[in-house]
Amino acid sequence: MVLSKAAVDTDGSVHSTFASRYVRTSLPRFKMPTNSIPKEAAQQIINDELMLDGNPRLNLASFVTTWMEPECDKLIMASINKNYVDMDEYPVTTELQNRCVNMIARLFNATLEESEAAVGVGTVGSSEAIMLAGLAFKRKWQHQRKEQGLPCDNPNIVTGANVQVCWEKFARYFEVELKEVKLREGYYVMDPQKAVEMVDENTICVAAILGSTLNGEFEDVKMLNDLLTEKNKETGWNTPIHVDAASGGFIAPFIYPDLEWDFRLPLVKSINVSGHKYGLVYAGIGWVIWRTKEDLPEDLIFHINYLGADQPTFTLNFSKGSSQVIAQYYQLIRLGYEGYRNVMENCRDNMVALKEGLEKTERFNIVSKDMGVPLVAFSLKDSSIHTEFEVSDLLRRFGWIVPAYTMPPDAQHVTVLRVVIREDFSRTLAERLINDIQKVLHELESLPGKVYAKISGEDSENHSTAVVKKTALETMREVTTAWKKLVQQNKRTSGVC
Amino acid sequence: MVFTTTVTDSDEQLHNTFASRYVRTPVPRFKMPEKSMPKEAAYQVINDELMLDGNPRLNLASFVTTWMEPECDKLIMDSINKNYVDMDEYPVTTELQNRCVNMIAHLFHAPVGESETAVGVGTVGSSEAIMLAGLAFKRKWQNKRKAAGKPYDKPNIVTGANVQVCWEKFARYFEVELKEVKLKEGYYVMDPAKAVEMVDENTICVAAILGSTLTGEFEDVKLLNQLLEQKNKETGWGTPIHVDAASGGFIAPFLWPDLEWDFRLPLVKSINVSGHKYGLVYAGVGWVVWRTKEELPEELIFHINYLGTDQPTFTLNFSKGSSQIIAQYYQLLRLGFEGYKRIVENCTENARVLKEGIERTGRFEIISKDVGVPLVAFSLKDSSKYTVFDISESLRRFGWIVPAYTMPANAEHVAVLRVVIREDFSRSLAERLVSHIEQVLQEVDARHGHVSTDASYISPAVEENNHQGKKTGAEKREEEITKYWRRLANGKRTGVC
């Protein structure tokens, strides 16, 4: 959306740094410039502006891959001008995508013969993957209802309140009701029992998450499967399960291979995973796999005829780059099962090191579990004077981007800081982070408290007061603004990738 | 979709070219390999396979950009690890997107003030852009009908049968009926009068195309606007227009600035354009711009709170790369109005040269118009002995990818070849293509016998061979022609990008 935040000059233009050497006129920001400028100037100007962006590798908020081997970079650049959708012109690229789908399907234990082709597709990310999976469920459910002569105008989907924002998008854009199982303090994922209770005849599927965004926890898909199978026996509704394995899909098979969460469970009909998270590829690739052909309604598939060859497609996006698909294939064959396992084990070890370092400060509660996505979510034991948001702000000065969030309902009073351990977050960086956190804690001790109202479930008037050298009126004003800010933040505080 | 077509070895594995130097075991195609392999080997294996893809720059089927300046390639590689959706972490990248939206909105004469921010967003391509625009129309129409207490369960959209496949996707996935204005021979775009006739109270919008995929023609949006305004006055329905300017949006403003097709027409409420077509960026970026804030229902916009700042978003995709956005800004800045104008003028000139060369052979009829996207669409005057599909096949041998298609209903008997002139299709390439076409014509003549120049399309009235006894050479040829016609008539899709 358009909301430029940089300061507006009096003439609304951007001055070029090398005005004397490159351009004479400053560049407008709202209208296309009339004249061309030399390519070196254009590159320099843009490069210089981008220096003020955050450093992707220090962005500890994101699960998305920020480093790949130079050999892969080379492959990426070489295929940057290949339009992925031209299947007939680039048959090898198309085949590489098919191979990735096959490999990932088998990683998820899809019941396939040795050389049987799996059903799945590469997408731009898990958002598109989830929308496609959701569409398939919706259409299947509609067909089922129409056959039975029942109304099909009120579909709904059951998920936990900890879902990533793309599920809400799916619900809103494709007109499906979202029935969320609320969380509670200490239990930050979807409760399988409550979920199954919420299932009704209009439920198109139940969505479980393998690797919750907020604390990395894996939901108990097996229990969900067992409870739902029972309910299906009673009701005959045949409600299926979708597993949103955006993060967990490339973790569980390597370090928790005995955890049953995938197609080994009979009710799981489709799974999505982000290639650009622990699939270890740059942003821009996701995968969705269906159990069998029957789980993907034929009327959703388009058949494109390019120069005679028939290629079925089912994606929301059409033209897009091929680079990430090729990069995904590179990673799958370069690393193999062994390589991915090594990377995940390293991440897990570094996660434990970071967690132990934080525990040693004795100021934090660890909210994340050991089993799950390698991340550490922690909250302050005492946030009466200083909050997690302040810690996050101060860490920025060292270059670290460590986000602070409040939990979704019904645990909005819990705020956490979260550090995601990616492939390129080494042990030395973990130790340096702990060091910097200690410095921040030290600094906060000497600062007066910013007065924030803590929002509990019922009472929002409980202002915790600290001794500050301000007048009562100033304090009250600060309190009101702080409370207002918190309320606005609670509108959507858990939407991250 | 998954459809491997390469030959399966007896052990279904892929032999590595440098087996003696790099790896000992062949690489599997259906399952992830157990072990890792050296990165150089992984690079080599993939690089070698990709040699068998088509050459993107000789792909004359596609409008999508296949060449950018090295300076831009550098910016692209530098930002390959930036996740575009992390708006708070990468504020400059976000601002660059906003600047692009502003510039494009101004280019389309959006009614925004000098330093007012326009309403629009960057997408992965025109497909996503169209889906967002369509969603906005659908929701707006639903709200209007609900407020009036009328049923809103049967929305429809009016377009020409020449629409690109993404409109059909939108219709099918978002449950909107697609009412297509059929084409006829000689008139391959949407007839405004017929379109307005088809509009009813359930029509959420009429979609006009600036730059039809098949012939490059610009539809008469001004006439459509006039007629629709009249109808709206009578009916009071307020039916709006959307302009799919995927190709034309970056051509018309530079070559034909007086052509009124954009926000200068009051009923046009949103426009999409592909940054990766004549926006001159690699595949993976599109833009959608709305006339004003009112055209975009607030309930479709999600508010994400990252570290406290509020950023509204309305896209289907979430995480994706930032490279193409930065590349688009580079082009807008580097070329400016003057640069884009020169490039499109060159394209038009080269298209003219190609057209004249093709006309000189005396065997083709030119279907494309002079005003429109710089491409040449041509059909054989006499397709009795061989068809455009034969020509297309033969040209492949020289390395050219020139697609052959049949028109959609009701002109399925017309088959055309189409060459798209992109920025990097120089005059010398145009001349070379002409000479190759002449060579191909000689070849097919020799193979099938000389043809006349009378008939201009494939005759649909080929009778079955009623003669008893052995077939003559001519009769054999007639049979082949019947086969071709049958193949064409059997719902061959014409969907291209």
mmCIF file of N, CA and C in Angstrom, chain A residues 1-3 6 30 33-34 36-37 39 49 53-54 56 59 66 74 81-82 86 88-93 95 98-99 106 118 127 138-139 142 169 172-173 175 299-300 303 312 314-315 317-318 330 334-338 396 492 497, chain B residues 1-3 6 30 33-34 36-37 39 43 49 53-54 59 66 81-82 86 88-93 95 98-99 102 106 118 127 138-139 164 169 172-173 299-300 303 312 314-315 317-319 330 334-338 396 493:
data_model
loop_
_atom_site.group_PDB
_atom_site.id
_atom_site.type_symbol
_atom_site.label_atom_id
_atom_site.label_comp_id
_atom_site.label_asym_id
_atom_site.label_seq_id
_atom_site.Cartn_x
_atom_site.Cartn_y
_atom_site.Cartn_z
ATOM 1 N N MET A 1 0.845 -1.193 0.000
ATOM 2 C CA MET A 1 0.000 0.000 0.000
ATOM 3 C C MET A 1 0.871 1.230 0.000
ATOM 4 N N VAL A 2 0.287 2.335 -0.371
ATOM 5 C CA VAL A 2 1.115 3.511 -0.538
ATOM 6 C C VAL A 2 1.054 4.377 0.692
ATOM 7 N N LEU A 3 2.159 4.518 1.329
ATOM 8 C CA LEU A 3 2.217 5.334 2.524
ATOM 9 C C LEU A 3 3.670 5.719 2.717
ATOM 10 N N ALA A 6 9.110 8.864 4.276
ATOM 11 C CA ALA A 6 10.294 9.727 4.274
ATOM 12 C C ALA A 6 9.855 11.182 4.248
ATOM 13 N N PHE A 30 7.020 11.501 -7.215
ATOM 14 C CA PHE A 30 5.629 11.191 -7.500
ATOM 15 C C PHE A 30 5.354 11.031 -8.984
ATOM 16 N N PRO A 33 10.421 10.865 -14.058
ATOM 17 C CA PRO A 33 11.246 11.957 -14.571
ATOM 18 C C PRO A 33 11.083 12.047 -16.082
ATOM 19 N N THR A 34 11.239 13.252 -16.602
ATOM 20 C CA THR A 34 11.049 13.417 -18.042
ATOM 21 C C THR A 34 12.202 12.824 -18.830
ATOM 22 N N SER A 36 16.023 10.711 -19.340
ATOM 23 C CA SER A 36 16.793 9.563 -18.875
ATOM 24 C C SER A 36 17.996 10.060 -18.095
ATOM 25 N N ILE A 37 18.594 9.151 -17.331
ATOM 26 C CA ILE A 37 19.874 9.479 -16.671
ATOM 27 C C ILE A 37 20.816 8.313 -16.945
ATOM 28 N N LYS A 39 23.097 5.037 -16.691
ATOM 29 C CA LYS A 39 22.775 3.860 -15.893
ATOM 30 C C LYS A 39 23.608 3.778 -14.634
ATOM 31 N N GLU A 49 20.455 4.719 -1.584
ATOM 32 C CA GLU A 49 19.233 4.773 -0.780
ATOM 33 C C GLU A 49 19.033 3.474 -0.023
ATOM 34 N N ASP A 53 18.277 0.482 4.351
ATOM 35 C CA ASP A 53 17.411 -0.640 4.729
ATOM 36 C C ASP A 53 18.117 -1.436 5.815
ATOM 37 N N GLY A 54 17.359 -2.257 6.528
ATOM 38 C CA GLY A 54 17.968 -3.125 7.521
ATOM 39 C C GLY A 54 18.840 -4.168 6.836
ATOM 40 N N PRO A 56 19.515 -7.746 5.961
ATOM 41 C CA PRO A 56 18.666 -8.939 5.993
ATOM 42 C C PRO A 56 19.184 -10.023 6.931
ATOM 43 N N ASN A 59 18.202 -9.676 10.499
ATOM 44 C CA ASN A 59 16.772 -9.594 10.730
ATOM 45 C C ASN A 59 16.321 -10.878 11.398
ATOM 46 N N THR A 66 18.088 -15.976 4.090
ATOM 47 C CA THR A 66 18.813 -14.762 3.738
ATOM 48 C C THR A 66 20.217 -15.027 3.217
ATOM 49 N N LYS A 74 24.735 -17.969 -8.785
ATOM 50 C CA LYS A 74 25.067 -17.977 -10.206
ATOM 51 C C LYS A 74 23.920 -18.554 -11.035
ATOM 52 N N ASN A 81 15.928 -14.317 -16.414
ATOM 53 C CA ASN A 81 15.078 -13.837 -17.510
ATOM 54 C C ASN A 81 14.182 -14.934 -18.067
ATOM 55 N N LYS A 82 14.030 -16.022 -17.301
ATOM 56 C CA LYS A 82 13.155 -17.095 -17.760
ATOM 57 C C LYS A 82 11.800 -16.957 -17.104
ATOM 58 N N ASP A 86 6.216 -20.231 -19.103
ATOM 59 C CA ASP A 86 6.374 -20.700 -20.489
ATOM 60 C C ASP A 86 6.844 -22.140 -20.479
ATOM 61 N N ASP A 88 6.346 -24.714 -22.334
ATOM 62 C CA ASP A 88 6.800 -25.357 -23.556
ATOM 63 C C ASP A 88 8.163 -24.840 -23.994
ATOM 64 N N GLU A 89 8.431 -23.573 -23.675
ATOM 65 C CA GLU A 89 9.724 -23.008 -24.071
ATOM 66 C C GLU A 89 10.846 -23.452 -23.147
ATOM 67 N N TYR A 90 10.510 -23.686 -21.875
ATOM 68 C CA TYR A 90 11.533 -24.075 -20.906
ATOM 69 C C TYR A 90 11.171 -25.415 -20.280
ATOM 70 N N PRO A 91 11.249 -26.490 -21.063
ATOM 71 C CA PRO A 91 10.802 -27.782 -20.538
ATOM 72 C C PRO A 91 11.665 -28.303 -19.397
ATOM 73 N N VAL A 92 12.942 -27.952 -19.405
ATOM 74 C CA VAL A 92 13.796 -28.459 -18.333
ATOM 75 C C VAL A 92 13.427 -27.796 -17.015
ATOM 76 N N THR A 93 13.200 -26.491 -17.052
ATOM 77 C CA THR A 93 12.797 -25.799 -15.830
ATOM 78 C C THR A 93 11.487 -26.386 -15.299
ATOM 79 N N GLU A 95 10.458 -29.390 -15.766
ATOM 80 C CA GLU A 95 10.764 -30.700 -15.205
ATOM 81 C C GLU A 95 11.401 -30.579 -13.831
ATOM 82 N N ASN A 98 8.748 -30.235 -11.417
ATOM 83 C CA ASN A 98 8.081 -31.504 -11.169
ATOM 84 C C ASN A 98 8.905 -32.385 -10.244
ATOM 85 N N ARG A 99 10.225 -32.366 -10.441
ATOM 86 C CA ARG A 99 11.073 -33.196 -9.575
ATOM 87 C C ARG A 99 10.988 -32.730 -8.134
ATOM 88 N N ARG A 106 7.308 -37.140 -1.437
ATOM 89 C CA ARG A 106 7.808 -38.343 -0.787
ATOM 90 C C ARG A 106 8.396 -38.053 0.571
ATOM 91 N N ALA A 118 3.647 -37.307 -8.359
ATOM 92 C CA ALA A 118 2.875 -36.747 -7.246
ATOM 93 C C ALA A 118 2.019 -35.590 -7.751
ATOM 94 N N SER A 127 1.417 -18.415 1.156
ATOM 95 C CA SER A 127 0.112 -17.757 1.004
ATOM 96 C C SER A 127 -0.625 -18.301 -0.201
ATOM 97 N N LYS A 138 -12.737 -26.116 -0.588
ATOM 98 C CA LYS A 138 -14.034 -25.459 -0.721
ATOM 99 C C LYS A 138 -14.807 -26.070 -1.875
ATOM 100 N N ARG A 139 -14.120 -26.270 -3.011
ATOM 101 C CA ARG A 139 -14.811 -26.777 -4.179
ATOM 102 C C ARG A 139 -15.272 -28.200 -3.950
ATOM 103 N N GLN A 142 -18.266 -28.172 -1.749
ATOM 104 C CA GLN A 142 -19.443 -27.705 -2.471
ATOM 105 C C GLN A 142 -20.027 -28.829 -3.331
ATOM 106 N N LYS A 169 -6.662 -13.936 5.247
ATOM 107 C CA LYS A 169 -6.835 -13.424 3.888
ATOM 108 C C LYS A 169 -7.678 -14.395 3.082
ATOM 109 N N ARG A 172 -11.265 -14.190 4.070
ATOM 110 C CA ARG A 172 -11.955 -12.977 3.672
ATOM 111 C C ARG A 172 -12.121 -12.870 2.163
ATOM 112 N N TYR A 173 -11.095 -13.240 1.411
ATOM 113 C CA TYR A 173 -11.160 -13.053 -0.038
ATOM 114 C C TYR A 173 -12.005 -14.128 -0.719
ATOM 115 N N GLU A 175 -14.426 -15.805 0.804
ATOM 116 C CA GLU A 175 -15.743 -15.873 1.443
ATOM 117 C C GLU A 175 -15.994 -17.206 2.145
ATOM 118 N N ASP A 299 -12.175 -29.359 -11.993
ATOM 119 C CA ASP A 299 -12.650 -28.103 -12.597
ATOM 120 C C ASP A 299 -11.866 -26.873 -12.138
ATOM 121 N N LEU A 300 -10.904 -27.077 -11.227
ATOM 122 C CA LEU A 300 -10.079 -25.946 -10.842
ATOM 123 C C LEU A 300 -8.826 -25.854 -11.698
ATOM 124 N N HIS A 303 -6.200 -25.881 -18.543
ATOM 125 C CA HIS A 303 -5.320 -26.532 -19.508
ATOM 126 C C HIS A 303 -4.884 -25.501 -20.534
ATOM 127 N N PRO A 312 -1.371 -28.900 -17.688
ATOM 128 C CA PRO A 312 -2.382 -28.465 -16.716
ATOM 129 C C PRO A 312 -1.751 -27.514 -15.700
ATOM 130 N N PHE A 314 -2.584 -24.978 -12.067
ATOM 131 C CA PHE A 314 -3.486 -24.540 -11.021
ATOM 132 C C PHE A 314 -2.690 -23.626 -10.104
ATOM 133 N N THR A 315 -2.535 -22.384 -10.510
ATOM 134 C CA THR A 315 -1.878 -21.408 -9.643
ATOM 135 C C THR A 315 -2.617 -20.091 -9.761
ATOM 136 N N ASN A 317 -0.860 -17.123 -9.585
ATOM 137 C CA ASN A 317 0.036 -16.290 -10.364
ATOM 138 C C ASN A 317 0.326 -16.965 -11.689
ATOM 139 N N PHE A 318 0.657 -16.176 -12.666
ATOM 140 C CA PHE A 318 0.915 -16.707 -14.003
ATOM 141 C C PHE A 318 2.385 -16.516 -14.322
ATOM 142 N N TYR A 330 18.335 -27.076 -6.672
ATOM 143 C CA TYR A 330 19.747 -27.068 -6.307
ATOM 144 C C TYR A 330 19.915 -27.513 -4.865
ATOM 145 N N ARG A 334 21.867 -30.742 -3.817
ATOM 146 C CA ARG A 334 23.152 -30.376 -3.247
ATOM 147 C C ARG A 334 23.237 -30.901 -1.818
ATOM 148 N N LEU A 335 22.208 -30.636 -1.030
ATOM 149 C CA LEU A 335 22.251 -31.022 0.372
ATOM 150 C C LEU A 335 21.823 -32.472 0.583
ATOM 151 N N GLY A 336 20.758 -32.863 -0.109
ATOM 152 C CA GLY A 336 20.233 -34.196 0.132
ATOM 153 C C GLY A 336 19.696 -34.289 1.546
ATOM 154 N N TYR A 337 19.234 -35.450 1.890
ATOM 155 C CA TYR A 337 18.643 -35.664 3.201
ATOM 156 C C TYR A 337 19.652 -35.360 4.301
ATOM 157 N N GLU A 338 20.853 -35.825 4.095
ATOM 158 C CA GLU A 338 21.922 -35.654 5.083
ATOM 159 C C GLU A 338 22.227 -34.180 5.329
ATOM 160 N N ARG A 396 17.888 -2.658 18.540
ATOM 161 C CA ARG A 396 18.039 -2.130 17.178
ATOM 162 C C ARG A 396 19.312 -1.314 17.027
ATOM 163 N N ARG A 492 -3.738 -6.369 15.294
ATOM 164 C CA ARG A 492 -3.160 -7.438 14.484
ATOM 165 C C ARG A 492 -1.702 -7.543 14.840
ATOM 166 N N CYS A 497 5.699 -13.340 9.108
ATOM 167 C CA CYS A 497 5.975 -14.538 8.311
ATOM 168 C C CYS A 497 7.005 -15.374 9.025
ATOM 169 N N MET B 1 2.036 -28.348 -12.413
ATOM 170 C CA MET B 1 1.531 -29.728 -12.289
ATOM 171 C C MET B 1 2.660 -30.696 -12.587
ATOM 172 N N VAL B 2 2.465 -31.949 -12.217
ATOM 173 C CA VAL B 2 3.591 -32.862 -12.326
ATOM 174 C C VAL B 2 3.433 -33.741 -13.546
ATOM 175 N N PHE B 3 4.370 -33.627 -14.443
ATOM 176 C CA PHE B 3 4.251 -34.365 -15.679
ATOM 177 C C PHE B 3 5.631 -34.535 -16.253
ATOM 178 N N THR B 6 10.663 -36.775 -19.652
ATOM 179 C CA THR B 6 11.934 -37.334 -20.129
ATOM 180 C C THR B 6 11.917 -38.842 -19.964
ATOM 181 N N PHE B 30 12.911 -38.686 -8.231
ATOM 182 C CA PHE B 30 11.640 -38.726 -7.517
ATOM 183 C C PHE B 30 11.798 -38.599 -6.018
ATOM 184 N N PRO B 33 17.963 -37.167 -2.645
ATOM 185 C CA PRO B 33 19.124 -38.034 -2.460
ATOM 186 C C PRO B 33 19.471 -38.130 -0.976
ATOM 187 N N GLU B 34 20.033 -39.255 -0.582
ATOM 188 C CA GLU B 34 20.375 -39.439 0.822
ATOM 189 C C GLU B 34 21.528 -38.530 1.222
ATOM 190 N N SER B 36 24.692 -35.568 0.627
ATOM 191 C CA SER B 36 24.975 -34.282 -0.014
ATOM 192 C C SER B 36 25.932 -34.501 -1.175
ATOM 193 N N MET B 37 26.064 -33.486 -2.017
ATOM 194 C CA MET B 37 27.070 -33.544 -3.071
ATOM 195 C C MET B 37 27.795 -32.209 -3.072
ATOM 196 N N LYS B 39 29.134 -28.548 -3.949
ATOM 197 C CA LYS B 39 28.320 -27.503 -4.572
ATOM 198 C C LYS B 39 28.679 -27.283 -6.027
ATOM 199 N N TYR B 43 25.971 -27.425 -9.022
ATOM 200 C CA TYR B 43 25.868 -26.335 -9.989
ATOM 201 C C TYR B 43 26.000 -26.872 -11.407
ATOM 202 N N GLU B 49 21.841 -29.367 -17.487
ATOM 203 C CA GLU B 49 20.466 -29.708 -17.879
ATOM 204 C C GLU B 49 19.761 -28.510 -18.480
ATOM 205 N N ASP B 53 16.996 -25.919 -22.247
ATOM 206 C CA ASP B 53 15.832 -25.043 -22.290
ATOM 207 C C ASP B 53 15.947 -24.142 -23.511
ATOM 208 N N GLY B 54 14.836 -23.553 -23.916
ATOM 209 C CA GLY B 54 14.881 -22.589 -25.005
ATOM 210 C C GLY B 54 15.666 -21.351 -24.581
ATOM 211 N N ASN B 59 12.693 -16.263 -27.666
ATOM 212 C CA ASN B 59 11.313 -16.666 -27.440
ATOM 213 C C ASN B 59 10.414 -15.529 -27.880
ATOM 214 N N THR B 66 13.214 -9.925 -21.332
ATOM 215 C CA THR B 66 14.265 -10.942 -21.257
ATOM 216 C C THR B 66 15.669 -10.354 -21.196
ATOM 217 N N ASN B 81 18.065 -11.306 -1.269
ATOM 218 C CA ASN B 81 17.728 -11.910 0.022
ATOM 219 C C ASN B 81 16.839 -11.012 0.866
ATOM 220 N N LYS B 82 16.205 -10.022 0.229
ATOM 221 C CA LYS B 82 15.306 -9.150 0.985
ATOM 222 C C LYS B 82 13.877 -9.610 0.785
ATOM 223 N N ASP B 86 8.627 -7.581 4.550
ATOM 224 C CA ASP B 86 9.101 -7.038 5.824
ATOM 225 C C ASP B 86 9.200 -5.522 5.719
ATOM 226 N N ASP B 88 8.756 -3.103 7.742
ATOM 227 C CA ASP B 88 9.422 -2.315 8.773
ATOM 228 C C ASP B 88 10.934 -2.493 8.727
ATOM 229 N N GLU B 89 11.379 -3.686 8.302
ATOM 230 C CA GLU B 89 12.815 -3.921 8.252
ATOM 231 C C GLU B 89 13.450 -3.261 7.033
ATOM 232 N N TYR B 90 12.686 -3.165 5.953
ATOM 233 C CA TYR B 90 13.246 -2.600 4.731
ATOM 234 C C TYR B 90 12.417 -1.384 4.308
ATOM 235 N N PRO B 91 12.482 -0.314 5.050
ATOM 236 C CA PRO B 91 11.624 0.844 4.749
ATOM 237 C C PRO B 91 11.941 1.490 3.408
ATOM 238 N N VAL B 92 13.188 1.450 2.999
ATOM 239 C CA VAL B 92 13.524 2.096 1.732
ATOM 240 C C VAL B 92 12.922 1.314 0.573
ATOM 241 N N THR B 93 13.028 0.006 0.644
ATOM 242 C CA THR B 93 12.421 -0.810 -0.413
ATOM 243 C C THR B 93 10.921 -0.562 -0.486
ATOM 244 N N GLU B 95 9.444 2.145 0.372
ATOM 245 C CA GLU B 95 9.235 3.471 -0.201
ATOM 246 C C GLU B 95 9.424 3.446 -1.721
ATOM 247 N N ASN B 98 6.296 2.412 -3.185
ATOM 248 C CA ASN B 98 5.316 3.490 -3.159
ATOM 249 C C ASN B 98 5.584 4.500 -4.264
ATOM 250 N N ARG B 99 6.868 4.783 -4.490
ATOM 251 C CA ARG B 99 7.191 5.748 -5.549
ATOM 252 C C ARG B 99 6.772 5.218 -6.915
ATOM 253 N N ASN B 102 3.089 5.662 -7.310
ATOM 254 C CA ASN B 102 2.773 7.065 -7.585
ATOM 255 C C ASN B 102 3.069 7.423 -9.028
ATOM 256 N N HIS B 106 0.317 8.472 -11.873
ATOM 257 C CA HIS B 106 0.361 9.745 -12.591
ATOM 258 C C HIS B 106 0.418 9.535 -14.084
ATOM 259 N N ALA B 118 -0.939 8.035 -4.300
ATOM 260 C CA ALA B 118 -1.929 7.313 -5.082
ATOM 261 C C ALA B 118 -2.277 5.999 -4.384
ATOM 262 N N SER B 127 -1.771 -11.164 -13.219
ATOM 263 C CA SER B 127 -2.776 -12.099 -12.707
ATOM 264 C C SER B 127 -3.211 -11.697 -11.308
ATOM 265 N N LYS B 138 -16.007 -6.804 -6.850
ATOM 266 C CA LYS B 138 -17.010 -7.755 -6.349
ATOM 267 C C LYS B 138 -17.517 -7.297 -4.988
ATOM 268 N N ARG B 139 -16.556 -6.908 -4.110
ATOM 269 C CA ARG B 139 -16.966 -6.541 -2.763
ATOM 270 C C ARG B 139 -17.784 -5.260 -2.784
ATOM 271 N N GLN B 164 -7.148 -12.731 -21.615
ATOM 272 C CA GLN B 164 -6.101 -13.630 -21.197
ATOM 273 C C GLN B 164 -6.661 -14.568 -20.137
ATOM 274 N N LYS B 169 -9.489 -17.475 -14.760
ATOM 275 C CA LYS B 169 -9.111 -17.970 -13.442
ATOM 276 C C LYS B 169 -9.853 -17.176 -12.370
ATOM 277 N N ARG B 172 -13.412 -18.235 -12.176
ATOM 278 C CA ARG B 172 -13.660 -19.563 -11.636
ATOM 279 C C ARG B 172 -13.313 -19.644 -10.156
ATOM 280 N N TYR B 173 -12.217 -19.032 -9.754
ATOM 281 C CA TYR B 173 -11.786 -19.182 -8.363
ATOM 282 C C TYR B 173 -12.594 -18.306 -7.419
ATOM 283 N N GLU B 299 -12.575 -3.059 3.983
ATOM 284 C CA GLU B 299 -12.555 -4.362 4.643
ATOM 285 C C GLU B 299 -11.652 -5.380 3.958
ATOM 286 N N LEU B 300 -11.181 -5.050 2.742
ATOM 287 C CA LEU B 300 -10.288 -5.982 2.069
ATOM 288 C C LEU B 300 -8.847 -5.752 2.480
ATOM 289 N N HIS B 303 -4.309 -4.888 8.098
ATOM 290 C CA HIS B 303 -3.340 -4.012 8.749
ATOM 291 C C HIS B 303 -2.372 -4.868 9.542
ATOM 292 N N PRO B 312 -0.821 -0.875 5.874
ATOM 293 C CA PRO B 312 -1.951 -1.561 5.259
ATOM 294 C C PRO B 312 -1.468 -2.393 4.065
ATOM 295 N N PHE B 314 -2.782 -5.204 0.817
ATOM 296 C CA PHE B 314 -3.847 -5.869 0.086
ATOM 297 C C PHE B 314 -3.205 -6.620 -1.067
ATOM 298 N N THR B 315 -2.649 -7.761 -0.778
ATOM 299 C CA THR B 315 -2.099 -8.587 -1.845
ATOM 300 C C THR B 315 -2.457 -10.039 -1.545
ATOM 301 N N ASN B 317 -0.223 -12.554 -2.394
ATOM 302 C CA ASN B 317 1.040 -13.125 -1.958
ATOM 303 C C ASN B 317 1.571 -12.346 -0.776
ATOM 304 N N PHE B 318 2.375 -13.013 0.023
ATOM 305 C CA PHE B 318 2.903 -12.371 1.218
ATOM 306 C C PHE B 318 4.407 -12.211 1.043
ATOM 307 N N SER B 319 5.177 -13.226 1.467
ATOM 308 C CA SER B 319 6.624 -13.149 1.275
ATOM 309 C C SER B 319 6.962 -13.276 -0.193
ATOM 310 N N TYR B 330 14.349 1.258 -10.796
ATOM 311 C CA TYR B 330 15.546 1.563 -11.583
ATOM 312 C C TYR B 330 15.152 1.996 -12.994
ATOM 313 N N ARG B 334 15.937 5.488 -14.419
ATOM 314 C CA ARG B 334 17.017 5.481 -15.404
ATOM 315 C C ARG B 334 16.503 5.948 -16.755
ATOM 316 N N LEU B 335 15.361 5.451 -17.203
ATOM 317 C CA LEU B 335 14.867 5.790 -18.527
ATOM 318 C C LEU B 335 14.067 7.086 -18.529
ATOM 319 N N GLY B 336 13.229 7.234 -17.529
ATOM 320 C CA GLY B 336 12.352 8.401 -17.547
ATOM 321 C C GLY B 336 11.384 8.314 -18.713
ATOM 322 N N PHE B 337 10.574 9.312 -18.857
ATOM 323 C CA PHE B 337 9.572 9.338 -19.914
ATOM 324 C C PHE B 337 10.241 9.221 -21.287
ATOM 325 N N GLU B 338 11.315 9.964 -21.449
ATOM 326 C CA GLU B 338 12.018 10.011 -22.740
ATOM 327 C C GLU B 338 12.556 8.635 -23.131
ATOM 328 N N ARG B 396 11.392 -23.481 -35.470
ATOM 329 C CA ARG B 396 12.078 -23.915 -34.245
ATOM 330 C C ARG B 396 13.486 -24.383 -34.525
ATOM 331 N N ARG B 493 -7.003 -24.251 -26.530
ATOM 332 C CA ARG B 493 -6.982 -22.975 -25.855
ATOM 333 C C ARG B 493 -6.015 -22.031 -26.541
#
